[in-house]
């Protein structure tokens, strides 16, 4: 049985959550953000557009934590984050209306 894109993203987020080390207070913020994203993305009624929005919002916030708050990810966590970024860049079949809306929010991904 093939796993869906949504399931793949949730599995990677769970794995990322397990790989974050608890050395600094910012790590707890990253874990909280990851858990919230898992909860958001695990809902069964999400369509591709909502999955993309939730994933890109997570990536935006985790990148902020890394760049401006000093979050340090270990090699395993960094590799998982790279996989999430790759998934976010893959095109998905979108309806014309959701394509216009998505493009206006995130650019031409």
Tab-separated table of C-alpha atoms in Angstrom:
chain	number	residue	atom	x	y	z
A	1	UNK	CA	0.000	0.000	0.000
A	2	UNK	CA	1.435	3.347	-1.030
A	3	UNK	CA	1.682	6.086	1.530
A	4	UNK	CA	0.214	9.445	0.702
A	5	UNK	CA	2.174	12.657	0.595
A	6	UNK	CA	0.377	13.759	3.740
A	7	UNK	CA	1.371	10.579	5.591
A	8	UNK	CA	4.961	10.953	4.411
A	9	UNK	CA	5.096	14.527	5.727
A	10	UNK	CA	3.623	13.545	9.091
A	11	UNK	CA	6.073	10.650	9.423
A	12	UNK	CA	8.993	12.979	8.689
A	13	UNK	CA	7.717	15.514	11.222
A	14	UNK	CA	7.428	12.802	13.876
A	15	UNK	CA	10.942	11.652	13.074
A	16	UNK	CA	12.217	15.251	13.204
A	17	UNK	CA	10.540	15.732	16.563
A	18	UNK	CA	12.372	12.685	17.919
A	19	UNK	CA	15.747	13.866	16.580
A	20	UNK	CA	15.679	17.341	18.145
A	21	UNK	CA	17.982	17.400	21.153
A	22	UNK	CA	16.981	19.206	24.325
A	23	UNK	CA	20.085	21.288	25.011
A	24	UNK	CA	18.747	24.830	24.747
A	25	UNK	CA	15.393	26.482	25.563
A	26	UNK	CA	14.852	27.137	21.838
A	27	UNK	CA	14.768	23.360	21.302
A	28	UNK	CA	11.538	23.197	23.307
A	29	UNK	CA	10.030	25.843	21.022
A	30	UNK	CA	11.016	23.773	17.985
A	31	UNK	CA	9.463	20.641	19.505
A	32	UNK	CA	6.248	22.526	20.285
A	33	UNK	CA	6.134	23.886	16.716
A	34	UNK	CA	6.720	20.411	15.297
A	35	UNK	CA	4.005	18.853	17.473
A	36	UNK	CA	1.525	21.558	16.433
A	37	UNK	CA	2.373	20.926	12.780
A	38	UNK	CA	1.909	17.183	13.240
A	39	UNK	CA	-1.524	17.818	14.740
A	40	UNK	CA	-2.442	20.184	11.894
A	41	UNK	CA	-1.231	17.846	9.156
A	42	UNK	CA	-2.659	14.641	10.630
A	43	UNK	CA	-6.245	15.744	10.090
A	44	UNK	CA	-7.899	13.452	7.531
A	45	UNK	CA	-9.921	16.186	5.793
A	46	UNK	CA	-6.974	18.159	4.367
A	47	UNK	CA	-6.667	18.672	0.653
A	48	UNK	CA	-3.381	19.215	-1.202
A	49	UNK	CA	-3.632	22.981	-0.918
A	50	UNK	CA	-4.084	22.921	2.857
A	51	UNK	CA	-1.238	20.401	3.214
A	52	UNK	CA	1.063	22.679	1.205
A	53	UNK	CA	0.079	25.723	3.232
A	54	UNK	CA	0.639	23.913	6.545
A	55	UNK	CA	3.986	22.459	5.434
A	56	UNK	CA	5.245	25.775	4.080
A	57	UNK	CA	4.143	27.561	7.250
A	58	UNK	CA	6.081	25.017	9.325
A	59	UNK	CA	9.172	25.430	7.134
A	60	UNK	CA	8.925	29.205	7.393
A	61	UNK	CA	8.705	29.106	11.192
A	62	UNK	CA	11.457	26.508	11.683
A	63	UNK	CA	13.732	28.457	9.318
A	64	UNK	CA	13.074	31.564	11.414
A	65	UNK	CA	14.051	29.634	14.553
A	66	UNK	CA	17.256	28.460	12.887
A	67	UNK	CA	18.201	31.796	11.357
A	68	UNK	CA	17.135	34.320	13.966
A	69	UNK	CA	16.742	32.434	17.239
A	70	UNK	CA	19.829	30.228	17.022
A	71	UNK	CA	18.205	26.803	16.819
A	72	UNK	CA	20.924	24.216	16.193
A	73	UNK	CA	19.828	20.981	14.529
A	74	UNK	CA	21.946	17.852	14.626
A	75	UNK	CA	22.837	16.080	11.364
A	76	UNK	CA	19.858	13.690	11.498
A	77	UNK	CA	17.348	16.469	12.160
A	78	UNK	CA	18.912	18.623	9.450
A	79	UNK	CA	18.624	15.768	6.927
A	80	UNK	CA	14.943	15.312	7.776
A	81	UNK	CA	14.337	19.040	7.380
A	82	UNK	CA	15.992	18.866	3.942
A	83	UNK	CA	13.616	16.035	2.985
A	84	UNK	CA	10.644	18.161	4.075
A	85	UNK	CA	11.927	21.041	1.962
A	86	UNK	CA	12.213	18.745	-1.062
A	87	UNK	CA	8.661	17.521	-0.560
A	88	UNK	CA	7.414	21.096	-0.320
A	89	UNK	CA	8.965	21.898	-3.692
A	90	UNK	CA	7.353	19.005	-5.554
A	91	UNK	CA	4.462	20.080	-7.691
A	92	UNK	CA	1.102	18.559	-6.937
A	93	UNK	CA	-2.013	18.494	-9.038
A	94	UNK	CA	-4.012	21.538	-8.092
A	95	UNK	CA	-7.268	22.922	-9.299
A	96	UNK	CA	-6.925	26.183	-11.256
A	97	UNK	CA	-8.352	28.218	-8.379
A	98	UNK	CA	-6.083	26.670	-5.753
A	99	UNK	CA	-3.100	27.129	-8.103
A	100	UNK	CA	-3.791	30.857	-8.330
A	101	UNK	CA	-4.265	31.148	-4.579
A	102	UNK	CA	-1.185	29.059	-3.775
A	103	UNK	CA	0.959	31.003	-6.239
A	104	UNK	CA	-0.187	34.304	-4.756
A	105	UNK	CA	0.779	33.091	-1.266
A	106	UNK	CA	4.036	31.218	-1.926
A	107	UNK	CA	5.217	32.073	-5.422
A	108	UNK	CA	5.543	29.584	-8.238
A	109	UNK	CA	6.562	26.350	-6.477
